[in-house]
Amino acid sequence: MATKRGTGEMRDRVVLGEFGVRNVHTTDFPGNYPGYDDAWDQLRFEEGFRVDVVREEDDALEFDMVGIDAAIANAFRRILLAEVPTMAVEKVFVYNNTSIVQDEILAHRLGLIPIRADPRLFEYRNQGDEEGTEIDTLQFQLKIKCSRNPRAAKESSDPNELYFNHKVYSKHMTWVPLGNQTDLFPDADFRPVHDDILIAQLRPGQEIDVLMHCVKGIGKDHAKFSPVATASYRLLPDIALLQPIEDEAAELLQKCFSPGVIEIQNVKGKKVARVANARLDTFSREVFRHEGLKNLVRLARVRNHYIFSVESTGILPPDVLVSEAIKILMGKCQRFLNELDSVPME
Amino acid sequence: MAEEGERKAALEVQADGTDGNCVTFVLHDEDHTLGNSLRYMVMKNPDVEFCGYCITHPSESKINFRIQTRGALPAVEPFRKGLNDLMGVCQHVLNTFERSMKEYRAQREEEMQ
């Protein structure tokens, strides 16, 4: 009985000790635990697996994935960061740039602007292809000139009054359709996601006249192609009180954790601490700084419960990004299955 | 970039024993993303005695993936089974995720009314 409980903790909890973290690695492989059948069973996986969506806003999504292993959850996270494709400015043809922002700095800034264009409608550009075709390139133009306002008051020092077009925003970027793109995308509105990204500042007489080519790429190539502001996950915290904690110790315990984690109930006139919502805790490990409390609490994380947080840059909604990431992992497997079938292994 | 244009072998065999039980595959254009998840799926196979992967050099994007089977099973079989199982996992995760998103949105619609 005791051994079964001990192995239970080893199998499904990552324990946070005072000086280190224990049971980090996945050990439930066939043969490691006598009495457990750990071979891969799709039905058992499907019974134990679930996804719970916690919160969805315009660009942010928080959801729980329960019953999956770290290797696969991490694969989804890595793909979300680096392998889901997007469109971004790659080539900048500078016809005139008399601003004080150097050409290459301007080009770098333009590349980082997120472009609202569904990358699934476009193809990757072939290597060595210098001219863009209409199926793999989006063209944008930024043409703006700063001039003096003749009607400004003589003593005014406010640039907004003195000059026209002295701040170049991303809303000044206009889409220039290539070839038959107006027919291919009749009601598409390709523009930067945000209108108020400041690209450069000008003074009278300075102008910027550039033509930009956007191509499809992935975050592995350059971070500008990454579709997420960030995508991360954490494991569900699991706080266990090994002994009942009362009165002042209970108050102290409540202060050791994030607000809302420990609640104090009144049981028969005494104040007793109880774990209300372990999910809110950020594990600052403040408990371990108090001699009287550190042996009464066990801090752990549930090994197969992942709380994902995906924040998109606005190009694609976050749930579409997660679906695309899963499809990309399937695509990788399919690629190798095809290779196995096409090349006879000797 | 993401996908190559010309025909380039994505998978080759680097070293294998005489009877096909131990094989080291070289997977091109891959890293921990596929390597670790595939290693987990292959390790879940009770016929596999050893499975591991390594990135040969951080500047090259290829991994060495080694499988040793116990008994007379050729090592390609657990590799194929691991890939198929991983596809199955992804398919199920995709279906469950999309269903959960639909339910969540439907529930929020109801609460709004």
Short mmCIF file of C-alpha atoms in Angstrom, two decimals:
data_model
loop_
_atom_site.label_atom_id
_atom_site.label_comp_id
_atom_site.label_asym_id
_atom_site.label_seq_id
_atom_site.Cartn_x
_atom_site.Cartn_y
_atom_site.Cartn_z
CA MET A 1 0.00 0.00 0.00
CA ALA A 2 2.65 2.49 1.05
CA THR A 3 4.84 1.66 -1.94
CA LYS A 4 1.91 2.10 -4.34
CA ARG A 5 1.30 5.56 -2.89
CA GLY A 6 4.97 6.40 -3.07
CA THR A 7 5.23 5.39 -6.69
CA GLY A 8 1.99 7.26 -7.35
CA GLU A 9 3.64 10.49 -6.31
CA MET A 10 6.76 9.66 -8.31
CA ARG A 11 4.69 9.00 -11.39
CA ASP A 12 2.39 11.97 -11.44
CA ARG A 13 3.84 14.80 -9.36
CA VAL A 14 6.92 16.99 -9.77
CA VAL A 15 7.86 17.82 -6.18
CA LEU A 16 9.38 21.21 -5.28
CA GLY A 17 11.72 20.66 -2.35
CA GLU A 18 13.47 23.37 -0.39
CA PHE A 19 16.68 23.18 -2.38
CA GLY A 20 15.74 21.37 -5.54
CA VAL A 21 13.06 19.90 -7.71
CA ARG A 22 12.48 16.12 -7.60
CA ASN A 23 10.86 13.63 -9.98
CA VAL A 24 11.34 15.90 -12.96
CA HIS A 25 11.67 13.32 -15.70
CA THR A 26 8.90 11.22 -17.18
CA THR A 27 9.43 7.68 -15.94
CA ASP A 28 6.25 5.88 -16.90
CA PHE A 29 7.74 3.77 -19.67
CA PRO A 30 7.06 0.03 -20.00
CA GLY A 31 9.11 -2.01 -17.56
CA ASN A 32 9.97 0.76 -15.09
CA TYR A 33 7.20 0.08 -12.58
CA PRO A 34 6.18 -3.50 -11.77
CA GLY A 35 2.43 -3.84 -11.72
CA TYR A 36 1.79 -0.93 -14.09
CA ASP A 37 1.07 -1.38 -17.80
CA ASP A 38 2.72 1.63 -19.37
CA ALA A 39 2.69 0.61 -23.03
CA TRP A 40 1.08 3.15 -25.34
CA ASP A 41 -2.66 2.69 -25.48
CA GLN A 42 -4.58 5.13 -27.64
CA LEU A 43 -7.89 4.36 -25.94
CA ARG A 44 -6.50 4.91 -22.46
CA PHE A 45 -4.98 8.18 -23.66
CA GLU A 46 -8.26 9.34 -25.17
CA GLU A 47 -10.16 8.55 -21.98
CA GLY A 48 -7.74 10.50 -19.83
CA PHE A 49 -7.21 13.47 -22.14
CA ARG A 50 -9.22 16.67 -22.03
CA VAL A 51 -8.92 20.32 -23.03
CA ASP A 52 -10.61 23.04 -20.94
CA VAL A 53 -10.72 26.58 -22.29
CA VAL A 54 -10.42 29.01 -19.38
CA ARG A 55 -10.42 32.42 -21.01
CA GLU A 56 -10.56 33.79 -24.52
CA GLU A 57 -10.02 37.42 -25.42
CA ASP A 58 -9.34 38.99 -28.82
CA ASP A 59 -5.70 38.08 -28.97
CA ALA A 60 -5.09 35.97 -25.87
CA LEU A 61 -6.19 32.45 -25.06
CA GLU A 62 -5.72 30.48 -21.86
CA PHE A 63 -6.57 26.79 -21.89
CA ASP A 64 -5.71 23.61 -20.00
CA MET A 65 -4.43 20.44 -21.60
CA VAL A 66 -4.76 17.51 -19.21
CA GLY A 67 -3.44 14.01 -19.71
CA ILE A 68 -0.57 14.63 -22.10
CA ASP A 69 3.16 14.33 -21.64
CA ALA A 70 5.71 17.13 -21.45
CA ALA A 71 7.43 16.11 -24.69
CA ILE A 72 4.30 16.67 -26.76
CA ALA A 73 3.11 19.79 -24.92
CA ASN A 74 6.58 21.27 -25.40
CA ALA A 75 6.50 20.35 -29.10
CA PHE A 76 3.29 22.38 -29.48
CA ARG A 77 4.83 25.31 -27.65
CA ARG A 78 7.98 25.22 -29.80
CA ILE A 79 5.95 25.04 -32.99
CA LEU A 80 3.76 27.98 -31.91
CA LEU A 81 6.85 30.09 -31.36
CA ALA A 82 8.96 29.12 -34.34
CA GLU A 83 7.20 27.12 -37.02
CA VAL A 84 3.75 28.54 -37.66
CA PRO A 85 4.18 30.69 -40.79
CA THR A 86 3.15 34.33 -41.18
CA MET A 87 3.68 37.12 -43.72
CA ALA A 88 6.19 39.86 -42.95
CA VAL A 89 8.15 42.47 -44.87
CA GLU A 90 11.32 40.89 -46.23
CA LYS A 91 12.64 43.12 -49.03
CA VAL A 92 12.52 46.90 -48.91
CA PHE A 93 13.23 48.80 -52.15
CA VAL A 94 14.32 52.28 -51.05
CA TYR A 95 13.63 54.85 -53.75
CA ASN A 96 14.12 57.88 -51.55
CA ASN A 97 14.98 58.15 -47.88
CA THR A 98 16.10 61.58 -46.72
CA SER A 99 15.01 61.03 -43.13
CA ILE A 100 17.55 60.66 -40.34
CA VAL A 101 16.65 57.00 -39.90
CA GLN A 102 19.21 54.97 -41.84
CA ASP A 103 17.99 52.71 -44.66
CA GLU A 104 18.83 49.47 -42.91
CA ILE A 105 17.32 50.56 -39.59
CA LEU A 106 14.16 51.60 -41.41
CA ALA A 107 14.06 48.25 -43.23
CA HIS A 108 14.55 46.39 -39.95
CA ARG A 109 11.69 48.29 -38.31
CA LEU A 110 9.40 47.67 -41.28
CA GLY A 111 10.14 43.94 -41.09
CA LEU A 112 8.98 43.75 -37.49
CA ILE A 113 5.55 45.26 -38.19
CA PRO A 114 2.86 42.51 -38.06
CA ILE A 115 0.91 42.34 -41.31
CA ARG A 116 -2.74 41.31 -41.24
CA ALA A 117 -2.67 38.74 -44.04
CA ASP A 118 -3.74 35.11 -43.68
CA PRO A 119 -0.55 33.15 -44.48
CA ARG A 120 -2.60 30.12 -45.53
CA LEU A 121 -3.61 32.00 -48.69
CA PHE A 122 -0.01 32.32 -49.84
CA GLU A 123 2.83 30.04 -50.86
CA TYR A 124 6.45 30.13 -49.82
CA ARG A 125 8.72 31.96 -52.23
CA ASN A 126 11.01 29.64 -54.19
CA GLN A 127 14.67 29.98 -53.36
CA GLY A 128 16.56 32.17 -55.79
CA ASP A 129 13.39 33.87 -57.04
CA GLU A 130 14.10 37.59 -56.97
CA GLU A 131 10.89 38.89 -58.54
CA GLY A 132 7.78 38.23 -56.50
CA THR A 133 4.82 36.47 -58.06
CA GLU A 134 1.27 37.17 -57.03
CA ILE A 135 0.90 33.91 -55.12
CA ASP A 136 3.86 34.43 -52.80
CA THR A 137 4.32 38.19 -52.38
CA LEU A 138 2.38 41.12 -50.97
CA GLN A 139 3.49 44.57 -51.99
CA PHE A 140 3.17 47.63 -49.76
CA GLN A 141 4.14 51.21 -50.40
CA LEU A 142 5.15 53.88 -47.91
CA LYS A 143 5.39 57.30 -49.52
CA ILE A 144 5.30 60.29 -47.22
CA LYS A 145 6.80 63.78 -47.21
CA CYS A 146 6.96 66.23 -44.34
CA SER A 147 6.21 69.89 -44.98
CA ARG A 148 5.90 73.09 -42.94
CA ASN A 149 2.47 74.33 -41.92
CA PRO A 150 2.17 77.90 -43.22
CA ARG A 151 -0.76 78.64 -40.94
CA ALA A 152 0.98 77.81 -37.66
CA ALA A 153 1.28 80.51 -34.97
CA LYS A 154 4.67 82.25 -34.97
CA GLU A 155 5.72 81.40 -31.40
CA SER A 156 4.35 77.87 -31.31
CA SER A 157 6.83 75.07 -30.61
CA ASP A 158 4.45 72.14 -30.89
CA PRO A 159 5.50 69.92 -33.80
CA ASN A 160 1.90 68.81 -34.32
CA GLU A 161 1.05 72.40 -35.18
CA LEU A 162 4.19 73.37 -37.04
CA TYR A 163 4.53 70.46 -39.46
CA PHE A 164 2.39 68.18 -41.63
CA ASN A 165 3.19 64.40 -41.66
CA HIS A 166 6.05 64.66 -39.24
CA LYS A 167 5.32 61.26 -37.70
CA VAL A 168 5.29 58.24 -39.99
CA TYR A 169 2.85 55.64 -38.71
CA SER A 170 2.09 52.15 -39.97
CA LYS A 171 -1.29 53.42 -41.19
CA HIS A 172 0.60 55.23 -43.96
CA MET A 173 1.55 51.86 -45.49
CA THR A 174 -0.73 51.12 -48.44
CA TRP A 175 -1.26 47.82 -50.22
CA VAL A 176 -0.25 47.78 -53.89
CA PRO A 177 -1.87 44.74 -55.57
CA LEU A 178 0.45 42.66 -57.78
CA GLY A 179 -0.79 41.05 -60.96
CA ASN A 180 -4.23 39.57 -60.48
CA GLN A 181 -4.32 39.90 -56.69
CA THR A 182 -7.38 42.16 -56.88
CA ASP A 183 -9.24 39.24 -58.47
CA LEU A 184 -7.72 36.58 -56.21
CA PHE A 185 -8.55 38.54 -53.05
CA PRO A 186 -11.57 40.69 -53.91
CA ASP A 187 -12.60 41.72 -50.42
CA ALA A 188 -9.25 41.34 -48.70
CA ASP A 189 -7.88 44.28 -46.80
CA PHE A 190 -4.16 43.76 -46.38
CA ARG A 191 -2.65 46.20 -43.94
CA PRO A 192 -0.59 46.21 -40.74
CA VAL A 193 -2.40 44.85 -37.71
CA HIS A 194 -1.93 48.08 -35.75
CA ASP A 195 -2.33 51.55 -37.29
CA ASP A 196 -0.39 53.43 -34.67
CA ILE A 197 3.08 51.93 -34.83
CA LEU A 198 5.53 54.83 -35.12
CA ILE A 199 8.04 53.99 -37.87
CA ALA A 200 10.05 57.22 -38.14
CA GLN A 201 9.90 60.95 -37.47
CA LEU A 202 10.46 63.59 -40.17
CA ARG A 203 11.07 67.32 -40.44
CA PRO A 204 10.17 69.60 -43.38
CA GLY A 205 11.91 68.62 -46.59
CA GLN A 206 12.51 65.01 -45.55
CA GLU A 207 10.70 62.22 -47.29
CA ILE A 208 10.45 58.45 -47.32
CA ASP A 209 9.52 56.57 -50.50
CA VAL A 210 9.89 52.81 -50.22
CA LEU A 211 8.31 49.76 -51.76
CA MET A 212 8.10 46.60 -49.59
CA HIS A 213 7.72 42.94 -50.47
CA CYS A 214 6.15 40.68 -47.84
CA VAL A 215 6.82 36.99 -48.00
CA LYS A 216 5.76 33.96 -46.01
CA GLY A 217 8.26 32.70 -43.47
CA ILE A 218 8.62 30.98 -40.10
CA GLY A 219 9.98 32.14 -36.77
CA LYS A 220 12.96 29.77 -37.03
CA ASP A 221 14.25 31.88 -39.90
CA HIS A 222 13.67 35.29 -38.31
CA ALA A 223 11.73 36.27 -35.20
CA LYS A 224 9.64 38.76 -37.21
CA PHE A 225 7.74 35.78 -38.63
CA SER A 226 6.68 34.49 -35.20
CA PRO A 227 2.84 34.69 -34.95
CA VAL A 228 2.68 34.84 -31.15
CA ALA A 229 3.58 37.63 -28.79
CA THR A 230 4.43 34.71 -26.65
CA ALA A 231 3.20 31.18 -26.05
CA SER A 232 4.02 29.51 -22.77
CA TYR A 233 2.73 26.89 -20.41
CA ARG A 234 3.00 26.10 -16.73
CA LEU A 235 2.11 22.99 -14.79
CA LEU A 236 -0.84 23.00 -12.41
CA PRO A 237 0.33 23.61 -8.84
CA ASP A 238 -0.64 21.11 -6.16
CA ILE A 239 -0.34 22.20 -2.53
CA ALA A 240 -0.92 19.60 0.19
CA LEU A 241 -1.06 20.38 3.90
CA LEU A 242 0.50 17.41 5.64
CA GLN A 243 -0.93 18.35 9.06
CA PRO A 244 -3.77 20.59 10.17
CA ILE A 245 -2.55 24.16 10.58
CA GLU A 246 -4.36 26.46 12.98
CA ASP A 247 -4.51 29.98 14.41
CA GLU A 248 -1.40 32.10 13.92
CA ALA A 249 0.33 29.47 11.84
CA ALA A 250 -2.68 29.51 9.55
CA GLU A 251 -2.49 33.30 9.16
CA LEU A 252 1.23 33.06 8.40
CA LEU A 253 0.59 30.29 5.90
CA GLN A 254 -1.96 32.41 4.10
CA LYS A 255 0.60 35.20 3.71
CA CYS A 256 3.18 32.77 2.31
CA PHE A 257 1.15 32.06 -0.79
CA SER A 258 -0.44 34.23 -3.49
CA PRO A 259 -3.79 35.78 -2.52
CA GLY A 260 -6.69 33.38 -2.85
CA VAL A 261 -4.68 30.18 -2.55
CA ILE A 262 -5.18 29.51 1.17
CA GLU A 263 -8.42 30.34 2.90
CA ILE A 264 -9.03 30.32 6.63
CA GLN A 265 -12.16 28.65 7.88
CA ASN A 266 -13.68 28.86 11.33
CA VAL A 267 -14.00 25.29 12.62
CA LYS A 268 -15.36 24.97 16.16
CA GLY A 269 -14.05 28.40 17.10
CA LYS A 270 -10.52 27.75 15.82
CA LYS A 271 -9.10 29.16 12.61
CA VAL A 272 -8.06 26.32 10.29
CA ALA A 273 -6.23 26.77 7.01
CA ARG A 274 -7.43 25.05 3.87
CA VAL A 275 -6.14 25.06 0.29
CA ALA A 276 -8.84 26.88 -1.68
CA ASN A 277 -7.39 27.31 -5.16
CA ALA A 278 -3.88 26.07 -5.80
CA ARG A 279 -4.03 27.16 -9.43
CA LEU A 280 -3.52 30.82 -8.52
CA ASP A 281 -0.17 30.26 -6.85
CA THR A 282 3.09 31.39 -8.40
CA PHE A 283 5.28 29.27 -6.10
CA SER A 284 7.50 31.88 -4.53
CA ARG A 285 8.47 29.19 -1.97
CA GLU A 286 8.07 31.65 0.89
CA VAL A 287 6.94 28.69 3.07
CA PHE A 288 10.45 27.33 3.16
CA ARG A 289 11.71 30.46 4.90
CA HIS A 290 9.66 29.68 8.01
CA GLU A 291 11.02 26.86 10.18
CA GLY A 292 7.66 26.09 11.73
CA LEU A 293 5.85 25.72 8.42
CA LYS A 294 8.29 24.19 5.99
CA ASN A 295 7.71 20.59 6.98
CA LEU A 296 3.95 20.88 7.11
CA VAL A 297 3.42 21.66 3.43
CA ARG A 298 4.22 19.71 0.30
CA LEU A 299 4.60 21.82 -2.84
CA ALA A 300 4.25 19.91 -6.06
CA ARG A 301 3.06 20.23 -9.63
CA VAL A 302 0.76 17.86 -11.48
CA ARG A 303 2.94 16.31 -14.16
CA ASN A 304 0.41 16.01 -16.96
CA HIS A 305 -1.74 19.12 -16.50
CA TYR A 306 -0.55 22.03 -18.66
CA ILE A 307 -1.96 25.55 -18.42
CA PHE A 308 -1.22 27.07 -21.82
CA SER A 309 -1.24 30.80 -22.41
CA VAL A 310 -1.12 31.86 -26.07
CA GLU A 311 -1.04 35.54 -27.00
CA SER A 312 -1.23 36.30 -30.70
CA THR A 313 0.26 39.37 -32.44
CA GLY A 314 -3.09 39.85 -34.17
CA ILE A 315 -2.38 38.18 -37.51
CA LEU A 316 -4.39 35.06 -36.73
CA PRO A 317 -6.68 34.40 -33.74
CA PRO A 318 -4.95 32.33 -31.03
CA ASP A 319 -7.17 29.27 -31.40
CA VAL A 320 -6.36 29.13 -35.12
CA LEU A 321 -2.68 29.29 -34.20
CA VAL A 322 -2.98 26.31 -31.85
CA SER A 323 -4.85 24.30 -34.50
CA GLU A 324 -2.19 25.17 -37.08
CA ALA A 325 0.59 24.16 -34.69
CA ILE A 326 -0.99 20.74 -34.15
CA LYS A 327 -1.39 20.30 -37.92
CA ILE A 328 2.27 21.19 -38.43
CA LEU A 329 3.36 18.45 -36.02
CA MET A 330 1.16 16.01 -37.95
CA GLY A 331 2.78 17.24 -41.15
CA LYS A 332 6.22 16.47 -39.78
CA CYS A 333 5.22 12.90 -38.91
CA GLN A 334 3.61 12.43 -42.30
CA ARG A 335 6.76 13.65 -44.02
CA PHE A 336 8.84 10.91 -42.40
CA LEU A 337 6.21 8.25 -42.96
CA ASN A 338 6.29 9.15 -46.66
CA GLU A 339 10.08 8.97 -46.66
CA LEU A 340 9.98 5.55 -45.03
CA ASP A 341 7.59 4.29 -47.66
CA SER A 342 9.31 5.81 -50.66
CA VAL A 343 12.91 4.81 -49.87
CA PRO A 344 13.29 1.09 -49.23
CA MET A 345 15.33 0.67 -46.05
CA GLU A 346 17.98 -1.93 -46.49
CA MET B 1 13.66 28.32 -44.85
CA ALA B 2 10.83 25.90 -44.19
CA GLU B 3 10.61 23.44 -47.06
CA GLU B 4 13.27 22.63 -49.63
CA GLY B 5 12.57 22.95 -53.32
CA GLU B 6 14.74 20.21 -54.76
CA ARG B 7 14.71 16.57 -53.72
CA LYS B 8 16.82 16.21 -50.57
CA ALA B 9 16.74 13.08 -48.42
CA ALA B 10 15.07 13.98 -45.14
CA LEU B 11 15.78 10.59 -43.61
CA GLU B 12 18.82 8.37 -43.93
CA VAL B 13 20.38 5.54 -42.01
CA GLN B 14 23.73 6.28 -40.45
CA ALA B 15 24.66 3.09 -38.68
CA ASP B 16 22.99 -0.24 -38.28
CA GLY B 17 23.90 -3.59 -36.84
CA THR B 18 24.02 -6.76 -38.88
CA ASP B 19 20.50 -7.90 -38.14
CA GLY B 20 18.57 -4.63 -38.31
CA ASN B 21 17.74 -4.58 -34.60
CA CYS B 22 19.73 -1.43 -33.84
CA VAL B 23 19.51 1.45 -36.30
CA THR B 24 20.56 5.08 -36.10
CA PHE B 25 18.40 7.28 -38.31
CA VAL B 26 19.48 10.77 -39.35
CA LEU B 27 16.50 13.11 -39.59
CA HIS B 28 17.28 16.31 -41.51
CA ASP B 29 15.74 19.71 -40.71
CA GLU B 30 14.51 18.52 -37.32
CA ASP B 31 15.28 19.43 -33.72
CA HIS B 32 13.91 18.78 -30.23
CA THR B 33 10.37 19.52 -31.40
CA LEU B 34 9.97 16.25 -33.25
CA GLY B 35 12.93 14.48 -31.63
CA ASN B 36 11.70 14.53 -28.05
CA SER B 37 8.05 13.84 -28.83
CA LEU B 38 8.94 10.96 -31.15
CA ARG B 39 11.36 9.57 -28.57
CA TYR B 40 8.57 9.55 -25.99
CA MET B 41 6.19 7.69 -28.32
CA VAL B 42 8.83 5.10 -29.29
CA MET B 43 9.81 4.54 -25.64
CA LYS B 44 6.19 3.70 -24.84
CA ASN B 45 6.59 0.61 -27.04
CA PRO B 46 7.42 -2.44 -24.88
CA ASP B 47 9.48 -4.01 -27.69
CA VAL B 48 12.01 -1.19 -27.61
CA GLU B 49 15.10 -1.73 -25.51
CA PHE B 50 16.72 1.64 -26.15
CA CYS B 51 15.61 4.85 -27.80
CA GLY B 52 17.39 8.16 -27.79
CA TYR B 53 18.13 11.16 -29.94
CA CYS B 54 20.82 13.81 -30.05
CA ILE B 55 21.53 16.95 -32.00
CA THR B 56 24.89 16.37 -33.63
CA HIS B 57 25.91 20.03 -33.72
CA PRO B 58 23.85 23.12 -32.89
CA SER B 59 24.78 24.73 -36.19
CA GLU B 60 23.36 21.85 -38.23
CA SER B 61 19.68 21.14 -38.07
CA LYS B 62 19.66 17.38 -38.00
CA ILE B 63 19.20 14.77 -35.30
CA ASN B 64 20.53 11.26 -34.80
CA PHE B 65 17.68 9.05 -33.68
CA ARG B 66 18.66 5.59 -32.42
CA ILE B 67 16.35 2.65 -31.78
CA GLN B 68 17.36 -0.74 -30.41
CA THR B 69 14.75 -3.45 -30.18
CA ARG B 70 14.74 -6.52 -28.00
CA GLY B 71 14.13 -9.72 -29.86
CA ALA B 72 14.11 -10.04 -33.61
CA LEU B 73 11.98 -7.05 -34.51
CA PRO B 74 13.55 -4.79 -37.17
CA ALA B 75 14.09 -1.31 -35.77
CA VAL B 76 12.11 0.37 -38.55
CA GLU B 77 8.89 -1.08 -37.11
CA PRO B 78 8.91 0.82 -33.77
CA PHE B 79 9.95 3.94 -35.71
CA ARG B 80 6.96 3.64 -38.00
CA LYS B 81 4.66 2.79 -35.09
CA GLY B 82 5.96 5.79 -33.13
CA LEU B 83 5.24 8.12 -36.04
CA ASN B 84 1.75 6.69 -36.48
CA ASP B 85 1.01 6.91 -32.76
CA LEU B 86 2.19 10.53 -32.68
CA MET B 87 -0.11 11.30 -35.63
CA GLY B 88 -2.95 9.68 -33.71
CA VAL B 89 -2.21 11.77 -30.62
CA CYS B 90 -2.11 14.99 -32.64
CA GLN B 91 -5.35 14.15 -34.42
CA HIS B 92 -7.11 13.47 -31.12
CA VAL B 93 -5.69 16.62 -29.52
CA LEU B 94 -6.85 18.68 -32.51
CA ASN B 95 -10.37 17.25 -32.38
CA THR B 96 -10.65 17.70 -28.62
CA PHE B 97 -9.30 21.26 -28.76
CA GLU B 98 -11.66 22.34 -31.52
CA ARG B 99 -14.61 20.77 -29.75
CA SER B 100 -13.70 22.50 -26.48
CA MET B 101 -13.38 25.87 -28.25
CA LYS B 102 -16.81 25.40 -29.80
CA GLU B 103 -18.38 24.48 -26.46
CA TYR B 104 -16.70 27.40 -24.72
CA ARG B 105 -17.96 29.86 -27.32
CA ALA B 106 -21.46 28.40 -27.26
CA GLN B 107 -21.52 28.67 -23.48
CA ARG B 108 -20.38 32.29 -23.62
CA GLU B 109 -23.09 33.08 -26.17
CA GLU B 110 -25.68 31.66 -23.79
CA GLU B 111 -24.37 33.67 -20.88
CA MET B 112 -24.49 36.85 -22.92
CA GLN B 113 -28.20 36.42 -23.55
#
